[in-house]
Every structure is written in structure tokens, then in C-alpha cells.
């Protein structure tokens, strides 16, 4: 893991270390926010797709011809 090695090297200097930690937490927060946004977007798309498919299936009489005796 070269990334961990880099972090260990920086660890001696406290100023650099705090900067490193701050940037890492900032990136982590940004990624979390982005993922949350993406998740809600995907949820919305999923709901719209389901409703569209329901509408299409409802409008095709061959698929629900068990209603027509």
C-alpha cells in the first residue's frame, strides 16, 4: 500500500499531518455528499422507470388478457 507509506512518512511533521488529515476529511465529506446526491437521483430515476413500465404494461392488452374472459 504506497498510500499508507506516504501518510506514515508525513507523520513526523505535525503541521503537515494536520493538513493531510484535514484534506482527507474534506475529500471524505465531499464523496459522501456526492454519493448521497447520486443515491437520491438513482432512487428518483428508479421510481419513474417503474411507473413508466407500469403504464406501458397496463396499456398492452395482450399482457393482461386474463381480465378478458
PDB file of N, CA and C in Angstrom:
ATOM      1  N   UNK A   1       0.849  -1.203   0.000  1.00  0.00           N
ATOM      2  CA  UNK A   1       0.000   0.000   0.000  1.00  0.00           C
ATOM      3  C   UNK A   1       0.882   1.250   0.000  1.00  0.00           C
ATOM      4  N   UNK A   2       1.136   1.840  -1.135  1.00  0.00           N
ATOM      5  CA  UNK A   2       2.004   3.016  -1.193  1.00  0.00           C
ATOM      6  C   UNK A   2       1.376   4.234  -0.533  1.00  0.00           C
ATOM      7  N   UNK A   3       0.053   4.294  -0.540  1.00  0.00           N
ATOM      8  CA  UNK A   3      -0.645   5.445   0.043  1.00  0.00           C
ATOM      9  C   UNK A   3      -0.384   5.516   1.545  1.00  0.00           C
ATOM     10  N   UNK A   4      -0.510   4.365   2.227  1.00  0.00           N
ATOM     11  CA  UNK A   4      -0.277   4.312   3.671  1.00  0.00           C
ATOM     12  C   UNK A   4       1.170   4.699   3.983  1.00  0.00           C
ATOM     13  N   UNK A   5       2.099   4.227   3.162  1.00  0.00           N
ATOM     14  CA  UNK A   5       3.511   4.550   3.370  1.00  0.00           C
ATOM     15  C   UNK A   5       3.712   6.064   3.301  1.00  0.00           C
ATOM     16  N   UNK A   6       3.063   6.708   2.351  1.00  0.00           N
ATOM     17  CA  UNK A   6       3.182   8.153   2.198  1.00  0.00           C
ATOM     18  C   UNK A   6       2.656   8.858   3.452  1.00  0.00           C
ATOM     19  N   UNK A   7       1.541   8.398   3.972  1.00  0.00           N
ATOM     20  CA  UNK A   7       0.954   9.004   5.174  1.00  0.00           C
ATOM     21  C   UNK A   7       1.902   8.838   6.351  1.00  0.00           C
ATOM     22  N   UNK A   8       2.517   7.654   6.488  1.00  0.00           N
ATOM     23  CA  UNK A   8       3.458   7.407   7.586  1.00  0.00           C
ATOM     24  C   UNK A   8       4.666   8.335   7.489  1.00  0.00           C
ATOM     25  N   UNK A   9       5.138   8.583   6.268  1.00  0.00           N
ATOM     26  CA  UNK A   9       6.294   9.466   6.075  1.00  0.00           C
ATOM     27  C   UNK A   9       5.965  10.890   6.537  1.00  0.00           C
ATOM     28  N   UNK A  10       4.788  11.357   6.233  1.00  0.00           N
ATOM     29  CA  UNK A  10       4.392  12.733   6.573  1.00  0.00           C
ATOM     30  C   UNK A  10       4.197  12.897   8.081  1.00  0.00           C
ATOM     31  N   UNK A  11       3.932  11.795   8.783  1.00  0.00           N
ATOM     32  CA  UNK A  11       3.508  11.815  10.182  1.00  0.00           C
ATOM     33  C   UNK A  11       4.453  12.563  11.137  1.00  0.00           C
ATOM     34  N   UNK A  12       5.755  12.669  10.808  1.00  0.00           N
ATOM     35  CA  UNK A  12       6.711  13.281  11.733  1.00  0.00           C
ATOM     36  C   UNK A  12       6.400  14.759  11.963  1.00  0.00           C
ATOM     37  N   UNK A  13       6.078  15.479  10.895  1.00  0.00           N
ATOM     38  CA  UNK A  13       5.809  16.906  10.988  1.00  0.00           C
ATOM     39  C   UNK A  13       4.329  17.111  11.330  1.00  0.00           C
ATOM     40  N   UNK A  14       4.021  17.658  12.529  1.00  0.00           N
ATOM     41  CA  UNK A  14       2.611  17.783  12.952  1.00  0.00           C
ATOM     42  C   UNK A  14       1.792  18.727  12.072  1.00  0.00           C
ATOM     43  N   UNK A  15       2.450  19.799  11.560  1.00  0.00           N
ATOM     44  CA  UNK A  15       1.733  20.763  10.722  1.00  0.00           C
ATOM     45  C   UNK A  15       1.251  20.089   9.439  1.00  0.00           C
ATOM     46  N   UNK A  16       2.179  19.387   8.792  1.00  0.00           N
ATOM     47  CA  UNK A  16       1.842  18.684   7.555  1.00  0.00           C
ATOM     48  C   UNK A  16       0.781  17.626   7.826  1.00  0.00           C
ATOM     49  N   UNK A  17       0.931  16.951   8.969  1.00  0.00           N
ATOM     50  CA  UNK A  17      -0.008  15.872   9.294  1.00  0.00           C
ATOM     51  C   UNK A  17      -1.428  16.430   9.422  1.00  0.00           C
ATOM     52  N   UNK A  18      -1.568  17.558  10.134  1.00  0.00           N
ATOM     53  CA  UNK A  18      -2.903  18.138  10.318  1.00  0.00           C
ATOM     54  C   UNK A  18      -3.493  18.544   8.966  1.00  0.00           C
ATOM     55  N   UNK A  19      -2.641  19.105   8.093  1.00  0.00           N
ATOM     56  CA  UNK A  19      -3.117  19.481   6.759  1.00  0.00           C
ATOM     57  C   UNK A  19      -3.614  18.254   6.012  1.00  0.00           C
ATOM     58  N   UNK A  20      -2.799  17.186   6.110  1.00  0.00           N
ATOM     59  CA  UNK A  20      -3.131  15.939   5.419  1.00  0.00           C
ATOM     60  C   UNK A  20      -4.490  15.428   5.914  1.00  0.00           C
ATOM     61  N   UNK A  21      -4.653  15.387   7.232  1.00  0.00           N
ATOM     62  CA  UNK A  21      -5.897  14.869   7.817  1.00  0.00           C
ATOM     63  C   UNK A  21      -7.076  15.728   7.382  1.00  0.00           C
ATOM     64  N   UNK A  22      -6.866  17.051   7.398  1.00  0.00           N
ATOM     65  CA  UNK A  22      -7.950  17.957   7.004  1.00  0.00           C
ATOM     66  C   UNK A  22      -8.378  17.692   5.561  1.00  0.00           C
ATOM     67  N   UNK A  23      -7.378  17.566   4.673  1.00  0.00           N
ATOM     68  CA  UNK A  23      -7.714  17.344   3.263  1.00  0.00           C
ATOM     69  C   UNK A  23      -8.426  16.003   3.100  1.00  0.00           C
ATOM     70  N   UNK A  24      -7.981  15.000   3.860  1.00  0.00           N
ATOM     71  CA  UNK A  24      -8.603  13.676   3.768  1.00  0.00           C
ATOM     72  C   UNK A  24     -10.058  13.735   4.226  1.00  0.00           C
ATOM     73  N   UNK A  25     -10.302  14.414   5.364  1.00  0.00           N
ATOM     74  CA  UNK A  25     -11.677  14.507   5.865  1.00  0.00           C
ATOM     75  C   UNK A  25     -12.547  15.294   4.890  1.00  0.00           C
ATOM     76  N   UNK A  26     -11.966  16.350   4.301  1.00  0.00           N
ATOM     77  CA  UNK A  26     -12.703  17.161   3.336  1.00  0.00           C
ATOM     78  C   UNK A  26     -13.120  16.308   2.140  1.00  0.00           C
ATOM     79  N   UNK A  27     -12.155  15.518   1.627  1.00  0.00           N
ATOM     80  CA  UNK A  27     -12.449  14.647   0.488  1.00  0.00           C
ATOM     81  C   UNK A  27     -13.516  13.630   0.860  1.00  0.00           C
ATOM     82  N   UNK A  28     -13.393  13.075   2.081  1.00  0.00           N
ATOM     83  CA  UNK A  28     -14.354  12.073   2.547  1.00  0.00           C
ATOM     84  C   UNK A  28     -15.759  12.674   2.597  1.00  0.00           C
ATOM     85  N   UNK A  29     -15.860  13.891   3.151  1.00  0.00           N
ATOM     86  CA  UNK A  29     -17.155  14.555   3.232  1.00  0.00           C
ATOM     87  C   UNK A  29     -17.732  14.833   1.852  1.00  0.00           C
ATOM     88  N   UNK A  30     -16.873  15.302   0.952  1.00  0.00           N
ATOM     89  CA  UNK A  30     -17.319  15.586  -0.412  1.00  0.00           C
ATOM     90  C   UNK A  30     -17.866  14.324  -1.079  1.00  0.00           C
ATOM     91  N   UNK A  31     -17.109  13.212  -0.941  1.00  0.00           N
ATOM     92  CA  UNK A  31     -17.539  11.962  -1.583  1.00  0.00           C
ATOM     93  C   UNK A  31     -18.855  11.492  -0.981  1.00  0.00           C
ATOM     94  N   UNK A  32     -19.002  11.625   0.344  1.00  0.00           N
ATOM     95  CA  UNK A  32     -20.248  11.214   0.998  1.00  0.00           C
ATOM     96  C   UNK A  32     -21.421  12.020   0.449  1.00  0.00           C
ATOM     97  N   UNK A  33     -21.230  13.349   0.352  1.00  0.00           N
ATOM     98  CA  UNK A  33     -22.287  14.224  -0.151  1.00  0.00           C
ATOM     99  C   UNK A  33     -22.670  13.845  -1.575  1.00  0.00           C
ATOM    100  N   UNK A  34     -21.634  13.603  -2.405  1.00  0.00           N
ATOM    101  CA  UNK A  34     -21.869  13.231  -3.804  1.00  0.00           C
ATOM    102  C   UNK A  34     -22.628  11.916  -3.887  1.00  0.00           C
ATOM    103  N   UNK A  35     -22.225  10.951  -3.054  1.00  0.00           N
ATOM    104  CA  UNK A  35     -22.876   9.637  -3.077  1.00  0.00           C
ATOM    105  C   UNK A  35     -24.335   9.761  -2.646  1.00  0.00           C
ATOM    106  N   UNK A  36     -24.584  10.605  -1.630  1.00  0.00           N
ATOM    107  CA  UNK A  36     -25.964  10.786  -1.164  1.00  0.00           C
ATOM    108  C   UNK A  36     -26.819  11.378  -2.277  1.00  0.00           C
ATOM    109  N   UNK A  37     -26.267  12.420  -2.943  1.00  0.00           N
ATOM    110  CA  UNK A  37     -26.990  13.046  -4.054  1.00  0.00           C
ATOM    111  C   UNK A  37     -27.280  12.028  -5.145  1.00  0.00           C
ATOM    112  N   UNK A  38     -26.240  11.246  -5.478  1.00  0.00           N
ATOM    113  CA  UNK A  38     -26.366  10.230  -6.525  1.00  0.00           C
ATOM    114  C   UNK A  38     -27.433   9.215  -6.145  1.00  0.00           C
ATOM    115  N   UNK A  39     -27.437   8.848  -4.851  1.00  0.00           N
ATOM    116  CA  UNK A  39     -28.395   7.850  -4.387  1.00  0.00           C
ATOM    117  C   UNK A  39     -29.824   8.355  -4.562  1.00  0.00           C
ATOM    118  N   UNK A  40     -30.068   9.621  -4.167  1.00  0.00           N
ATOM    119  CA  UNK A  40     -31.420  10.158  -4.310  1.00  0.00           C
ATOM    120  C   UNK A  40     -31.822  10.263  -5.776  1.00  0.00           C
ATOM    121  N   UNK A  41     -30.851  10.649  -6.628  1.00  0.00           N
ATOM    122  CA  UNK A  41     -31.120  10.755  -8.060  1.00  0.00           C
ATOM    123  C   UNK A  41     -31.501   9.384  -8.617  1.00  0.00           C
ATOM    124  N   UNK A  42     -30.730   8.357  -8.216  1.00  0.00           N
ATOM    125  CA  UNK A  42     -30.993   6.998  -8.696  1.00  0.00           C
ATOM    126  C   UNK A  42     -32.352   6.514  -8.214  1.00  0.00           C
ATOM    127  N   UNK A  43     -32.694   6.853  -6.957  1.00  0.00           N
ATOM    128  CA  UNK A  43     -33.989   6.458  -6.400  1.00  0.00           C
ATOM    129  C   UNK A  43     -35.120   7.078  -7.222  1.00  0.00           C
ATOM    130  N   UNK A  44     -34.969   8.380  -7.543  1.00  0.00           N
ATOM    131  CA  UNK A  44     -35.982   9.080  -8.325  1.00  0.00           C
ATOM    132  C   UNK A  44     -36.128   8.442  -9.707  1.00  0.00           C
ATOM    133  N   UNK A  45     -34.979   8.151 -10.350  1.00  0.00           N
ATOM    134  CA  UNK A  45     -35.000   7.521 -11.678  1.00  0.00           C
ATOM    135  C   UNK A  45     -35.685   6.165 -11.602  1.00  0.00           C
ATOM    136  N   UNK A  46     -35.369   5.402 -10.537  1.00  0.00           N
ATOM    137  CA  UNK A  46     -35.939   4.078 -10.346  1.00  0.00           C
ATOM    138  C   UNK A  46     -37.467   4.168 -10.263  1.00  0.00           C
ATOM    139  N   UNK A  47     -37.967   5.113  -9.456  1.00  0.00           N
ATOM    140  CA  UNK A  47     -39.415   5.270  -9.281  1.00  0.00           C
ATOM    141  C   UNK A  47     -40.075   5.638 -10.609  1.00  0.00           C
ATOM    142  N   UNK A  48     -39.448   6.565 -11.348  1.00  0.00           N
ATOM    143  CA  UNK A  48     -40.034   6.983 -12.629  1.00  0.00           C
ATOM    144  C   UNK A  48     -40.056   5.827 -13.618  1.00  0.00           C
ATOM    145  N   UNK A  49     -38.966   5.034 -13.628  1.00  0.00           N
ATOM    146  CA  UNK A  49     -38.908   3.895 -14.541  1.00  0.00           C
ATOM    147  C   UNK A  49     -40.012   2.894 -14.212  1.00  0.00           C
ATOM    148  N   UNK A  50     -40.193   2.610 -12.910  1.00  0.00           N
ATOM    149  CA  UNK A  50     -41.221   1.644 -12.501  1.00  0.00           C
ATOM    150  C   UNK A  50     -42.601   2.127 -12.928  1.00  0.00           C
ATOM    151  N   UNK A  51     -42.872   3.425 -12.709  1.00  0.00           N
ATOM    152  CA  UNK A  51     -44.196   3.951 -13.073  1.00  0.00           C
ATOM    153  C   UNK A  51     -44.397   3.901 -14.588  1.00  0.00           C
ATOM    154  N   UNK A  52     -43.321   4.202 -15.343  1.00  0.00           N
ATOM    155  CA  UNK A  52     -43.419   4.150 -16.804  1.00  0.00           C
ATOM    156  C   UNK A  52     -43.717   2.733 -17.279  1.00  0.00           C
ATOM    157  N   UNK A  53     -42.981   1.770 -16.693  1.00  0.00           N
ATOM    158  CA  UNK A  53     -43.199   0.378 -17.085  1.00  0.00           C
ATOM    159  C   UNK A  53     -44.614  -0.070 -16.738  1.00  0.00           C
ATOM    160  N   UNK A  54     -45.108   0.363 -15.566  1.00  0.00           N
ATOM    161  CA  UNK A  54     -46.465   0.006 -15.162  1.00  0.00           C
ATOM    162  C   UNK A  54     -47.466   0.564 -16.178  1.00  0.00           C
ATOM    163  N   UNK A  55     -47.262   1.805 -16.590  1.00  0.00           N
ATOM    164  CA  UNK A  55     -48.159   2.439 -17.558  1.00  0.00           C
ATOM    165  C   UNK A  55     -48.141   1.686 -18.889  1.00  0.00           C
ATOM    166  N   UNK A  56     -46.930   1.325 -19.336  1.00  0.00           N
ATOM    167  CA  UNK A  56     -46.794   0.615 -20.619  1.00  0.00           C
ATOM    168  C   UNK A  56     -47.476  -0.750 -20.555  1.00  0.00           C
ATOM    169  N   UNK A  57     -47.213  -1.486 -19.462  1.00  0.00           N
ATOM    170  CA  UNK A  57     -47.793  -2.829 -19.339  1.00  0.00           C
ATOM    171  C   UNK A  57     -49.314  -2.763 -19.240  1.00  0.00           C
ATOM    172  N   UNK A  58     -49.793  -1.706 -18.597  1.00  0.00           N
ATOM    173  CA  UNK A  58     -51.238  -1.546 -18.441  1.00  0.00           C
ATOM    174  C   UNK A  58     -51.885  -1.277 -19.803  1.00  0.00           C
ATOM    175  N   UNK A  59     -51.141  -0.582 -20.680  1.00  0.00           N
ATOM    176  CA  UNK A  59     -51.723  -0.209 -21.971  1.00  0.00           C
ATOM    177  C   UNK A  59     -51.608  -1.310 -23.023  1.00  0.00           C
ATOM    178  N   UNK A  60     -50.902  -2.405 -22.713  1.00  0.00           N
ATOM    179  CA  UNK A  60     -50.810  -3.520 -23.668  1.00  0.00           C
ATOM    180  C   UNK A  60     -51.846  -4.577 -23.283  1.00  0.00           C
ATOM    181  N   UNK A  61     -52.868  -4.799 -24.098  1.00  0.00           N
ATOM    182  CA  UNK A  61     -53.936  -5.725 -23.708  1.00  0.00           C
ATOM    183  C   UNK A  61     -53.520  -7.196 -23.730  1.00  0.00           C
ATOM    184  N   UNK A  62     -52.485  -7.549 -24.502  1.00  0.00           N
ATOM    185  CA  UNK A  62     -52.071  -8.956 -24.574  1.00  0.00           C
ATOM    186  C   UNK A  62     -51.508  -9.409 -23.229  1.00  0.00           C
ATOM    187  N   UNK A  63     -50.818  -8.495 -22.533  1.00  0.00           N
ATOM    188  CA  UNK A  63     -50.165  -8.884 -21.286  1.00  0.00           C
ATOM    189  C   UNK A  63     -51.173  -9.095 -20.158  1.00  0.00           C
ATOM    190  N   UNK A  64     -52.291  -8.355 -20.179  1.00  0.00           N
ATOM    191  CA  UNK A  64     -53.290  -8.586 -19.136  1.00  0.00           C
ATOM    192  C   UNK A  64     -54.590  -9.084 -19.766  1.00  0.00           C
ATOM    193  N   UNK A  65     -54.480 -10.088 -20.637  1.00  0.00           N
ATOM    194  CA  UNK A  65     -55.685 -10.610 -21.284  1.00  0.00           C
ATOM    195  C   UNK A  65     -56.403 -11.626 -20.403  1.00  0.00           C
ATOM    196  N   UNK A  66     -55.888 -11.860 -19.187  1.00  0.00           N
ATOM    197  CA  UNK A  66     -56.632 -12.737 -18.279  1.00  0.00           C
ATOM    198  C   UNK A  66     -57.814 -12.001 -17.660  1.00  0.00           C
ATOM    199  N   UNK A  67     -57.928 -10.685 -17.932  1.00  0.00           N
ATOM    200  CA  UNK A  67     -59.109  -9.954 -17.487  1.00  0.00           C
ATOM    201  C   UNK A  67     -60.269 -10.123 -18.470  1.00  0.00           C
ATOM    202  N   UNK A  68     -59.933 -10.482 -19.704  1.00  0.00           N
ATOM    203  CA  UNK A  68     -60.975 -10.602 -20.728  1.00  0.00           C
ATOM    204  C   UNK A  68     -61.363 -12.066 -20.886  1.00  0.00           C
ATOM    205  N   UNK A  69     -62.433 -12.450 -20.224  1.00  0.00           N
ATOM    206  CA  UNK A  69     -62.856 -13.867 -20.289  1.00  0.00           C
ATOM    207  C   UNK A  69     -63.611 -14.135 -21.581  1.00  0.00           C
TER     208      UNK A  69
END
